[in-house]
Amino acid sequence: MKLLITGGCGFMGSNFIRYAAAAYPTYEICNLDALTYAGNPENLRDMEHNARYMFVHGRIEDEEAVEKIFKEFKPDAVINYAAETHVDRSIMDPAAFLRTEVLGTYTLLEAVRRHGTARYIQISTDEVYGSIEHGTFSEDAPFLPNSPYSAAKAGGDHLCRAYWQTYHTPVIVTHSCNYYGPYHYPEKIIPLFITNLLEEKNIPLYGDGTHVREWIYTEDHCRAIDVLLHEGAIGEAYNIGTGYEIANIDLAKNILALLGKNEKMIEPVLDRPGHDWRYALNSSKLRSLGWKPRVSFDEGLSRTVEWFRTHEQWWKPLKSGTYLEYYHKQYTARTSAER
Ligand code: TYD
């Protein structure tokens, strides 16, 4: 099988490429990645000499670049990991999110339609459903996005559904809970907190820290995509969740404990505007295909802490980037002004 993976230099895409190359040594993989700040060739250094892997530098909304790949590589399936993913960035600059999530998805769907590609998998998020106080979201829940990021993802997902309804383009849309693990860009809560603590810096907790997220270890997410690639029903949406929920404050305490740090290092900062309080998914549809998570949160978090502890050379250059420092200074300044 020939797989086109978009956004393969990012956190989830690179984990999936490594997973698929090991699980299916005969598959050929083409990785189309724009190498934005989150796309890091270091994430796939170990794949460079693999004869069944090729990298193409380009954006998914670039029609010419996409057409060239479809003509020359002729993928049997496309998995679209390419996305702007950080909610806080979307609040500061929504345009990039619309370009990638909406125009990019449209460009890929058009290519899949033109070339009669057998399968297109859209990697999306639970955030399109909005926040839920009690219970869980099923796949038929309405989309009620609350951030420019989740609105842009919802736009791409709606296009997938429309292409299935209108043209019978063979799409599968996935809505995943928050994922974490090795190679996670250190702007997201888990890698940010781990790396801050490794640098003896405080960890900025938004608002009162009661916000709840459901978490999946990257390897379990890769196995879910594997199942959907081979057995998922075309035209369907699937939630990918573990059922493991934790409030940010408790997550922070777990990370502090794993690194032997004092809880005084938690620094309450101003809340994120439009901050969704809780996400939670009903994943029984995916489980009915035989998938279930294998890595418990305790195990996954310990592995992640260990990976960051031993891969300083990977994350240090990313953290010295001006954005993160600028962004967190803004938060801290706004919080102190309000005190
Ligand atoms: P994040 O990792 O940005 O993922 P998402 O917003 O897509 O769920 O944030 C996860 C949770 O952690 C969210 O409730 C916001 C919170 N958070 C903090 O408290 N401090 C931080 O510095 C960051 C980045 C997030």
mmCIF file of C-alpha atoms and ligand atoms in Angstrom:
data_model
loop_
_atom_site.group_PDB
_atom_site.id
_atom_site.type_symbol
_atom_site.label_atom_id
_atom_site.label_comp_id
_atom_site.label_asym_id
_atom_site.label_seq_id
_atom_site.Cartn_x
_atom_site.Cartn_y
_atom_site.Cartn_z
ATOM 1 C CA MET A 1 0.000 0.000 0.000
ATOM 2 C CA LYS A 2 1.122 3.571 -0.723
ATOM 3 C CA LEU A 3 0.352 6.079 2.024
ATOM 4 C CA LEU A 4 0.429 9.832 1.702
ATOM 5 C CA ILE A 5 0.870 11.271 5.191
ATOM 6 C CA THR A 6 0.511 15.026 5.421
ATOM 7 C CA GLY A 7 2.069 16.905 8.322
ATOM 8 C CA GLY A 8 4.348 13.932 8.891
ATOM 9 C CA CYS A 9 7.066 16.014 10.533
ATOM 10 C CA GLY A 10 4.770 17.054 13.372
ATOM 11 C CA PHE A 11 4.186 15.249 16.640
ATOM 12 C CA MET A 12 1.413 12.842 15.668
ATOM 13 C CA GLY A 13 2.339 12.450 11.996
ATOM 14 C CA SER A 14 5.926 11.493 12.783
ATOM 15 C CA ASN A 15 4.826 9.023 15.429
ATOM 16 C CA PHE A 16 2.453 7.441 12.927
ATOM 17 C CA ILE A 17 5.067 7.237 10.155
ATOM 18 C CA ARG A 18 7.500 5.481 12.486
ATOM 19 C CA TYR A 19 4.718 3.162 13.670
ATOM 20 C CA ALA A 20 3.491 2.319 10.132
ATOM 21 C CA ALA A 21 7.016 1.737 8.786
ATOM 22 C CA ALA A 22 7.624 -0.811 11.557
ATOM 23 C CA ALA A 23 4.188 -2.463 11.396
ATOM 24 C CA TYR A 24 4.029 -2.646 7.569
ATOM 25 C CA PRO A 25 7.547 -2.919 6.132
ATOM 26 C CA THR A 26 6.211 -3.286 2.566
ATOM 27 C CA TYR A 27 4.164 -0.061 2.638
ATOM 28 C CA GLU A 28 5.540 2.998 0.864
ATOM 29 C CA ILE A 29 5.173 6.318 2.657
ATOM 30 C CA CYS A 30 5.267 9.825 1.225
ATOM 31 C CA ASN A 31 5.364 12.623 3.792
ATOM 32 C CA LEU A 32 4.149 16.053 2.638
ATOM 33 C CA ASP A 33 5.043 18.644 5.260
ATOM 34 C CA ALA A 34 5.245 22.448 5.209
ATOM 35 C CA LEU A 35 7.916 22.516 7.942
ATOM 36 C CA THR A 36 6.159 25.200 9.955
ATOM 37 C CA TYR A 37 7.465 25.850 13.482
ATOM 38 C CA ALA A 38 5.875 22.554 14.588
ATOM 39 C CA GLY A 39 7.229 20.430 11.732
ATOM 40 C CA ASN A 40 10.644 19.227 12.739
ATOM 41 C CA PRO A 41 12.761 17.005 10.436
ATOM 42 C CA GLU A 42 14.545 15.816 13.602
ATOM 43 C CA ASN A 43 11.339 13.914 14.456
ATOM 44 C CA LEU A 44 12.062 11.513 11.580
ATOM 45 C CA ARG A 45 15.838 11.459 11.444
ATOM 46 C CA ASP A 46 15.738 7.656 11.847
ATOM 47 C CA MET A 47 13.582 7.318 8.679
ATOM 48 C CA GLU A 48 15.930 9.148 6.338
ATOM 49 C CA HIS A 49 17.650 6.013 5.032
ATOM 50 C CA ASN A 50 14.483 3.987 4.681
ATOM 51 C CA ALA A 51 14.066 3.266 0.946
ATOM 52 C CA ARG A 52 10.280 3.083 1.325
ATOM 53 C CA TYR A 53 10.035 6.593 2.769
ATOM 54 C CA MET A 54 10.161 9.911 0.935
ATOM 55 C CA PHE A 55 9.764 13.503 2.083
ATOM 56 C CA VAL A 56 8.228 16.346 0.081
ATOM 57 C CA HIS A 57 8.424 19.913 1.360
ATOM 58 C CA GLY A 58 5.135 21.703 0.674
ATOM 59 C CA ARG A 59 1.795 22.901 1.938
ATOM 60 C CA ILE A 60 -1.443 20.936 1.658
ATOM 61 C CA GLU A 61 -3.246 23.971 0.240
ATOM 62 C CA ASP A 62 -0.705 24.177 -2.609
ATOM 63 C CA GLU A 63 -2.676 22.600 -5.441
ATOM 64 C CA GLU A 64 0.352 22.113 -7.697
ATOM 65 C CA ALA A 65 2.463 20.398 -5.048
ATOM 66 C CA VAL A 66 -0.457 18.130 -4.100
ATOM 67 C CA GLU A 67 -1.278 17.277 -7.727
ATOM 68 C CA LYS A 68 2.355 16.338 -8.424
ATOM 69 C CA ILE A 69 2.335 13.852 -5.551
ATOM 70 C CA PHE A 70 -0.967 12.301 -6.612
ATOM 71 C CA LYS A 71 0.297 11.976 -10.201
ATOM 72 C CA GLU A 72 3.751 10.622 -9.423
ATOM 73 C CA PHE A 73 3.440 8.760 -6.107
ATOM 74 C CA LYS A 74 -0.183 7.643 -6.656
ATOM 75 C CA PRO A 75 -1.243 7.103 -3.042
ATOM 76 C CA ASP A 76 -3.818 4.428 -2.187
ATOM 77 C CA ALA A 77 -4.704 6.275 1.006
ATOM 78 C CA VAL A 78 -4.198 9.736 2.462
ATOM 79 C CA ILE A 79 -3.990 10.491 6.177
ATOM 80 C CA ASN A 80 -4.247 14.222 6.823
ATOM 81 C CA TYR A 81 -2.291 15.112 9.954
ATOM 82 C CA ALA A 82 -1.336 18.567 8.630
ATOM 83 C CA ALA A 83 -2.857 21.248 10.849
ATOM 84 C CA GLU A 84 -2.207 24.252 12.981
ATOM 85 C CA THR A 85 -3.077 22.804 16.370
ATOM 86 C CA HIS A 86 -2.439 25.215 19.207
ATOM 87 C CA VAL A 87 -5.549 26.941 20.583
ATOM 88 C CA ASP A 88 -3.581 29.850 22.086
ATOM 89 C CA ARG A 89 -1.943 30.605 18.736
ATOM 90 C CA SER A 90 -5.346 30.515 17.032
ATOM 91 C CA ILE A 91 -6.558 33.182 19.440
ATOM 92 C CA MET A 92 -3.650 35.427 18.429
ATOM 93 C CA ASP A 93 -3.662 34.638 14.676
ATOM 94 C CA PRO A 94 -6.632 32.698 13.252
ATOM 95 C CA ALA A 95 -5.725 33.166 9.549
ATOM 96 C CA ALA A 96 -3.098 30.420 9.377
ATOM 97 C CA PHE A 97 -5.627 27.995 10.881
ATOM 98 C CA LEU A 98 -8.243 28.726 8.237
ATOM 99 C CA ARG A 99 -5.717 28.335 5.429
ATOM 100 C CA THR A 100 -4.465 24.942 6.572
ATOM 101 C CA GLU A 101 -7.569 23.395 8.115
ATOM 102 C CA VAL A 102 -10.147 24.593 5.567
ATOM 103 C CA LEU A 103 -8.341 25.358 2.296
ATOM 104 C CA GLY A 104 -5.796 22.600 2.850
ATOM 105 C CA THR A 105 -8.466 19.971 3.535
ATOM 106 C CA TYR A 106 -10.393 21.164 0.465
ATOM 107 C CA THR A 107 -7.274 20.869 -1.722
ATOM 108 C CA LEU A 108 -6.614 17.307 -0.545
ATOM 109 C CA LEU A 109 -10.262 16.264 -0.953
ATOM 110 C CA GLU A 110 -10.263 17.608 -4.502
ATOM 111 C CA ALA A 111 -7.141 15.601 -5.338
ATOM 112 C CA VAL A 112 -8.624 12.447 -3.781
ATOM 113 C CA ARG A 113 -11.777 12.990 -5.849
ATOM 114 C CA ARG A 114 -9.889 13.638 -9.106
ATOM 115 C CA HIS A 115 -7.610 10.641 -8.715
ATOM 116 C CA GLY A 116 -10.112 8.154 -7.288
ATOM 117 C CA THR A 117 -7.939 7.515 -4.211
ATOM 118 C CA ALA A 118 -9.348 4.633 -2.164
ATOM 119 C CA ARG A 119 -9.349 6.218 1.296
ATOM 120 C CA TYR A 120 -8.921 9.599 2.988
ATOM 121 C CA ILE A 121 -8.598 9.869 6.766
ATOM 122 C CA GLN A 122 -9.070 13.255 8.411
ATOM 123 C CA ILE A 123 -7.275 13.609 11.737
ATOM 124 C CA SER A 124 -9.460 15.885 13.821
ATOM 125 C CA THR A 125 -10.278 16.716 17.378
ATOM 126 C CA ASP A 126 -12.889 16.378 20.114
ATOM 127 C CA GLU A 127 -12.774 20.191 20.365
ATOM 128 C CA VAL A 128 -15.197 20.547 17.408
ATOM 129 C CA TYR A 129 -18.005 19.377 19.732
ATOM 130 C CA GLY A 130 -17.289 22.166 22.237
ATOM 131 C CA SER A 131 -17.338 21.743 26.001
ATOM 132 C CA ILE A 132 -19.485 19.219 27.903
ATOM 133 C CA GLU A 133 -20.284 19.399 31.618
ATOM 134 C CA HIS A 134 -21.535 15.819 32.149
ATOM 135 C CA GLY A 135 -21.459 12.662 30.031
ATOM 136 C CA THR A 136 -19.692 12.201 26.704
ATOM 137 C CA PHE A 137 -19.991 13.241 23.062
ATOM 138 C CA SER A 138 -20.942 10.612 20.473
ATOM 139 C CA GLU A 139 -20.128 11.001 16.792
ATOM 140 C CA ASP A 140 -23.592 12.408 16.047
ATOM 141 C CA ALA A 141 -23.240 15.315 18.538
ATOM 142 C CA PRO A 142 -23.544 18.754 16.896
ATOM 143 C CA PHE A 143 -20.398 20.780 16.259
ATOM 144 C CA LEU A 144 -20.196 23.739 18.691
ATOM 145 C CA PRO A 145 -16.584 24.956 18.402
ATOM 146 C CA ASN A 146 -15.439 27.700 20.790
ATOM 147 C CA SER A 147 -11.976 28.690 19.537
ATOM 148 C CA PRO A 148 -10.728 29.768 16.103
ATOM 149 C CA TYR A 149 -8.741 26.498 16.103
ATOM 150 C CA SER A 150 -11.729 24.227 16.703
ATOM 151 C CA ALA A 151 -13.906 26.281 14.316
ATOM 152 C CA ALA A 152 -11.288 25.844 11.588
ATOM 153 C CA LYS A 153 -11.061 22.081 12.287
ATOM 154 C CA ALA A 154 -14.861 21.870 12.197
ATOM 155 C CA GLY A 155 -14.804 23.589 8.791
ATOM 156 C CA GLY A 156 -12.443 20.950 7.392
ATOM 157 C CA ASP A 157 -14.503 18.139 8.928
ATOM 158 C CA HIS A 158 -17.730 19.524 7.453
ATOM 159 C CA LEU A 159 -16.078 19.583 4.028
ATOM 160 C CA CYS A 160 -15.162 15.895 4.433
ATOM 161 C CA ARG A 161 -18.751 15.011 5.221
ATOM 162 C CA ALA A 162 -20.024 17.122 2.324
ATOM 163 C CA TYR A 163 -17.597 15.448 -0.111
ATOM 164 C CA TRP A 164 -18.841 12.025 1.021
ATOM 165 C CA GLN A 165 -22.516 13.056 0.686
ATOM 166 C CA THR A 166 -22.047 14.877 -2.614
ATOM 167 C CA TYR A 167 -19.335 12.967 -4.488
ATOM 168 C CA HIS A 168 -18.928 9.751 -2.489
ATOM 169 C CA THR A 169 -15.332 10.723 -1.805
ATOM 170 C CA PRO A 170 -14.181 7.920 0.547
ATOM 171 C CA VAL A 171 -13.571 9.849 3.757
ATOM 172 C CA ILE A 172 -13.270 8.836 7.391
ATOM 173 C CA VAL A 173 -13.173 11.599 10.016
ATOM 174 C CA THR A 174 -11.588 10.990 13.412
ATOM 175 C CA HIS A 175 -12.207 13.048 16.551
ATOM 176 C CA SER A 176 -9.517 12.401 19.101
ATOM 177 C CA CYS A 177 -9.089 13.414 22.699
ATOM 178 C CA ASN A 178 -5.823 15.139 23.731
ATOM 179 C CA TYR A 179 -2.755 13.105 22.896
ATOM 180 C CA TYR A 180 0.698 13.156 24.426
ATOM 181 C CA GLY A 181 4.051 11.372 24.283
ATOM 182 C CA PRO A 182 7.552 11.659 22.781
ATOM 183 C CA TYR A 183 8.135 14.501 20.237
ATOM 184 C CA HIS A 184 5.180 16.542 21.572
ATOM 185 C CA TYR A 185 5.894 20.206 20.815
ATOM 186 C CA PRO A 186 6.651 21.993 24.106
ATOM 187 C CA GLU A 187 3.856 24.540 23.836
ATOM 188 C CA LYS A 188 1.219 22.010 24.916
ATOM 189 C CA ILE A 189 0.519 21.516 28.611
ATOM 190 C CA ILE A 190 2.298 18.176 29.209
ATOM 191 C CA PRO A 191 5.605 18.813 27.401
ATOM 192 C CA LEU A 192 5.581 22.488 28.458
ATOM 193 C CA PHE A 193 5.241 21.595 32.141
ATOM 194 C CA ILE A 194 7.815 18.788 31.968
ATOM 195 C CA THR A 195 10.418 20.912 30.175
ATOM 196 C CA ASN A 196 9.793 23.981 32.339
ATOM 197 C CA LEU A 197 10.404 21.869 35.438
ATOM 198 C CA LEU A 198 13.525 20.342 33.917
ATOM 199 C CA GLU A 199 14.712 23.948 33.478
ATOM 200 C CA GLU A 200 13.723 24.813 37.088
ATOM 201 C CA LYS A 201 11.005 27.172 35.805
ATOM 202 C CA ASN A 202 7.460 27.573 37.142
ATOM 203 C CA ILE A 203 4.516 26.004 35.326
ATOM 204 C CA PRO A 204 1.711 28.364 34.180
ATOM 205 C CA LEU A 205 -1.696 26.945 35.061
ATOM 206 C CA TYR A 206 -4.588 28.702 33.336
ATOM 207 C CA GLY A 207 -7.444 29.939 35.540
ATOM 208 C CA ASP A 208 -8.355 27.758 38.512
ATOM 209 C CA GLY A 209 -6.942 24.572 36.922
ATOM 210 C CA THR A 210 -10.242 22.675 37.166
ATOM 211 C CA HIS A 211 -10.499 22.253 33.379
ATOM 212 C CA VAL A 212 -10.713 18.596 32.405
ATOM 213 C CA ARG A 213 -9.146 16.824 29.423
ATOM 214 C CA GLU A 214 -9.264 13.181 28.272
ATOM 215 C CA TRP A 215 -5.819 11.820 27.361
ATOM 216 C CA ILE A 216 -4.450 9.181 24.956
ATOM 217 C CA TYR A 217 -0.836 8.060 24.600
ATOM 218 C CA THR A 218 0.485 8.549 21.081
ATOM 219 C CA GLU A 219 1.068 4.815 20.435
ATOM 220 C CA ASP A 220 -2.593 4.042 21.199
ATOM 221 C CA HIS A 221 -3.663 6.770 18.788
ATOM 222 C CA CYS A 222 -1.422 5.291 16.055
ATOM 223 C CA ARG A 223 -3.070 1.888 16.563
ATOM 224 C CA ALA A 224 -6.502 3.498 16.276
ATOM 225 C CA ILE A 225 -5.581 5.061 12.921
ATOM 226 C CA ASP A 226 -4.154 1.713 11.797
ATOM 227 C CA VAL A 227 -7.516 0.030 12.546
ATOM 228 C CA LEU A 228 -9.452 2.753 10.713
ATOM 229 C CA LEU A 229 -7.095 2.655 7.730
ATOM 230 C CA HIS A 230 -7.758 -1.058 7.262
ATOM 231 C CA GLU A 231 -11.218 -1.620 8.752
ATOM 232 C CA GLY A 232 -12.961 1.727 9.238
ATOM 233 C CA ALA A 233 -16.242 2.232 7.372
ATOM 234 C CA ILE A 234 -16.064 4.834 4.625
ATOM 235 C CA GLY A 235 -18.253 7.923 5.146
ATOM 236 C CA GLU A 236 -18.190 7.488 8.937
ATOM 237 C CA ALA A 237 -16.781 9.541 11.811
ATOM 238 C CA TYR A 238 -15.023 7.859 14.751
ATOM 239 C CA ASN A 239 -14.200 9.211 18.196
ATOM 240 C CA ILE A 240 -10.817 8.172 19.601
ATOM 241 C CA GLY A 241 -10.742 8.340 23.377
ATOM 242 C CA THR A 242 -9.530 6.349 26.353
ATOM 243 C CA GLY A 243 -12.088 7.397 28.970
ATOM 244 C CA TYR A 244 -9.188 8.623 31.137
ATOM 245 C CA GLU A 245 -9.968 12.155 32.344
ATOM 246 C CA ILE A 246 -7.942 14.414 34.585
ATOM 247 C CA ALA A 247 -8.185 18.070 35.694
ATOM 248 C CA ASN A 248 -5.223 20.256 34.741
ATOM 249 C CA ILE A 249 -4.350 20.911 38.393
ATOM 250 C CA ASP A 250 -4.106 17.164 39.102
ATOM 251 C CA LEU A 251 -2.132 16.630 35.916
ATOM 252 C CA ALA A 252 0.280 19.346 37.069
ATOM 253 C CA LYS A 253 0.637 17.633 40.476
ATOM 254 C CA ASN A 254 1.342 14.263 38.787
ATOM 255 C CA ILE A 255 4.100 15.802 36.667
ATOM 256 C CA LEU A 256 5.576 17.589 39.694
ATOM 257 C CA ALA A 257 5.603 14.301 41.624
ATOM 258 C CA LEU A 258 7.287 12.384 38.782
ATOM 259 C CA LEU A 259 10.030 15.011 38.666
ATOM 260 C CA GLY A 260 10.303 15.336 42.458
ATOM 261 C CA LYS A 261 9.350 19.043 42.427
ATOM 262 C CA ASN A 262 7.443 21.211 44.883
ATOM 263 C CA GLU A 263 3.826 22.259 44.220
ATOM 264 C CA LYS A 264 4.911 25.870 44.788
ATOM 265 C CA MET A 265 6.157 25.742 41.198
ATOM 266 C CA ILE A 266 2.549 25.940 39.988
ATOM 267 C CA GLU A 267 1.956 29.523 38.885
ATOM 268 C CA PRO A 268 -1.719 30.446 38.390
ATOM 269 C CA VAL A 269 -2.059 32.713 35.353
ATOM 270 C CA LEU A 270 -4.935 34.435 33.569
ATOM 271 C CA ASP A 271 -7.376 32.021 31.960
ATOM 272 C CA ARG A 272 -7.459 31.351 28.196
ATOM 273 C CA PRO A 273 -10.352 33.319 26.574
ATOM 274 C CA GLY A 274 -13.229 30.985 25.597
ATOM 275 C CA HIS A 275 -11.511 28.168 27.504
ATOM 276 C CA ASP A 276 -13.489 24.923 27.115
ATOM 277 C CA TRP A 277 -14.056 23.434 30.543
ATOM 278 C CA ARG A 278 -14.261 19.735 29.703
ATOM 279 C CA TYR A 279 -13.953 17.388 26.716
ATOM 280 C CA ALA A 280 -15.053 13.740 26.931
ATOM 281 C CA LEU A 281 -15.781 11.187 24.212
ATOM 282 C CA ASN A 282 -17.843 8.060 23.763
ATOM 283 C CA SER A 283 -15.504 5.818 21.751
ATOM 284 C CA SER A 284 -17.640 2.666 21.609
ATOM 285 C CA LYS A 285 -17.888 2.817 17.797
ATOM 286 C CA LEU A 286 -14.113 2.488 17.441
ATOM 287 C CA ARG A 287 -13.978 -0.116 20.216
ATOM 288 C CA SER A 288 -16.512 -2.217 18.287
ATOM 289 C CA LEU A 289 -13.742 -2.659 15.652
ATOM 290 C CA GLY A 290 -11.574 -4.337 18.294
ATOM 291 C CA TRP A 291 -9.456 -1.322 19.312
ATOM 292 C CA LYS A 292 -8.790 -0.450 22.919
ATOM 293 C CA PRO A 293 -6.083 1.616 24.596
ATOM 294 C CA ARG A 294 -3.138 -0.402 25.942
ATOM 295 C CA VAL A 295 -1.066 2.236 27.723
ATOM 296 C CA SER A 296 -2.452 3.504 31.038
ATOM 297 C CA PHE A 297 -2.096 7.213 31.806
ATOM 298 C CA ASP A 298 0.381 6.551 34.632
ATOM 299 C CA GLU A 299 2.539 4.415 32.339
ATOM 300 C CA GLY A 300 2.293 6.867 29.406
ATOM 301 C CA LEU A 301 3.085 9.889 31.567
ATOM 302 C CA SER A 302 6.135 8.184 33.134
ATOM 303 C CA ARG A 303 7.398 7.190 29.670
ATOM 304 C CA THR A 304 6.861 10.756 28.423
ATOM 305 C CA VAL A 305 8.674 12.328 31.376
ATOM 306 C CA GLU A 306 11.550 9.887 30.839
ATOM 307 C CA TRP A 307 11.707 10.683 27.108
ATOM 308 C CA PHE A 308 11.917 14.428 27.740
ATOM 309 C CA ARG A 309 14.455 13.877 30.518
ATOM 310 C CA THR A 310 16.713 12.015 28.093
ATOM 311 C CA HIS A 311 16.090 14.112 24.943
ATOM 312 C CA GLU A 312 17.141 17.583 26.004
ATOM 313 C CA GLN A 313 18.945 18.058 22.687
ATOM 314 C CA TRP A 314 15.551 17.710 20.939
ATOM 315 C CA TRP A 315 13.500 20.175 22.992
ATOM 316 C CA LYS A 316 16.049 22.789 24.137
ATOM 317 C CA PRO A 317 16.305 24.504 20.718
ATOM 318 C CA LEU A 318 12.498 24.596 20.444
ATOM 319 C CA LYS A 319 12.107 26.223 23.843
ATOM 320 C CA SER A 320 14.599 28.929 23.126
ATOM 321 C CA GLY A 321 12.159 30.121 20.396
ATOM 322 C CA THR A 322 10.943 33.641 20.988
ATOM 323 C CA TYR A 323 7.253 32.744 20.684
ATOM 324 C CA LEU A 324 6.932 30.659 23.803
ATOM 325 C CA GLU A 325 8.788 33.114 25.985
ATOM 326 C CA TYR A 326 6.886 36.064 24.537
ATOM 327 C CA TYR A 327 3.555 34.303 24.922
ATOM 328 C CA HIS A 328 4.006 33.235 28.502
ATOM 329 C CA LYS A 329 5.375 36.655 29.473
ATOM 330 C CA GLN A 330 2.136 38.155 28.102
ATOM 331 C CA TYR A 331 0.077 35.834 30.264
ATOM 332 C CA THR A 332 2.132 36.475 33.369
ATOM 333 C CA ALA A 333 2.094 40.253 32.798
ATOM 334 C CA ARG A 334 -1.674 40.306 32.335
ATOM 335 C CA THR A 335 -2.172 38.217 35.447
ATOM 336 C CA SER A 336 0.055 40.390 37.634
ATOM 337 C CA ALA A 337 -1.711 43.529 36.358
ATOM 338 C CA GLU A 338 -5.034 42.093 37.488
ATOM 339 C CA ARG A 339 -3.846 41.175 40.958
HETATM 340 P P1 TYD B 1 -3.349 22.339 25.476
HETATM 341 O O1 TYD B 1 -2.192 21.439 25.737
HETATM 342 O O2 TYD B 1 -3.089 23.678 24.844
HETATM 343 O O3 TYD B 1 -4.416 21.506 24.646
HETATM 344 P P2 TYD B 1 -5.968 21.861 24.296
HETATM 345 O O4 TYD B 1 -6.228 23.295 24.613
HETATM 346 O O5 TYD B 1 -6.028 21.588 22.840
HETATM 347 O O6 TYD B 1 -6.795 20.908 25.120
HETATM 348 O O7 TYD B 1 -4.096 22.619 26.831
HETATM 349 C C1 TYD B 1 -4.596 21.562 27.610
HETATM 350 C C2 TYD B 1 -5.194 22.171 28.849
HETATM 351 O O8 TYD B 1 -4.151 22.763 29.623
HETATM 352 C C3 TYD B 1 -6.181 23.298 28.565
HETATM 353 O O9 TYD B 1 -7.254 23.195 29.503
HETATM 354 C C4 TYD B 1 -5.381 24.562 28.791
HETATM 355 C C5 TYD B 1 -4.382 24.155 29.871
HETATM 356 N N1 TYD B 1 -3.071 24.814 29.830
HETATM 357 C C6 TYD B 1 -2.560 25.430 30.998
HETATM 358 O O10 TYD B 1 -3.190 25.427 32.062
HETATM 359 N N2 TYD B 1 -1.337 26.017 30.926
HETATM 360 C C7 TYD B 1 -0.602 26.060 29.767
HETATM 361 O O11 TYD B 1 0.508 26.657 29.757
HETATM 362 C C8 TYD B 1 -1.128 25.416 28.583
HETATM 363 C C9 TYD B 1 -0.364 25.418 27.305
HETATM 364 C C10 TYD B 1 -2.373 24.805 28.680
#
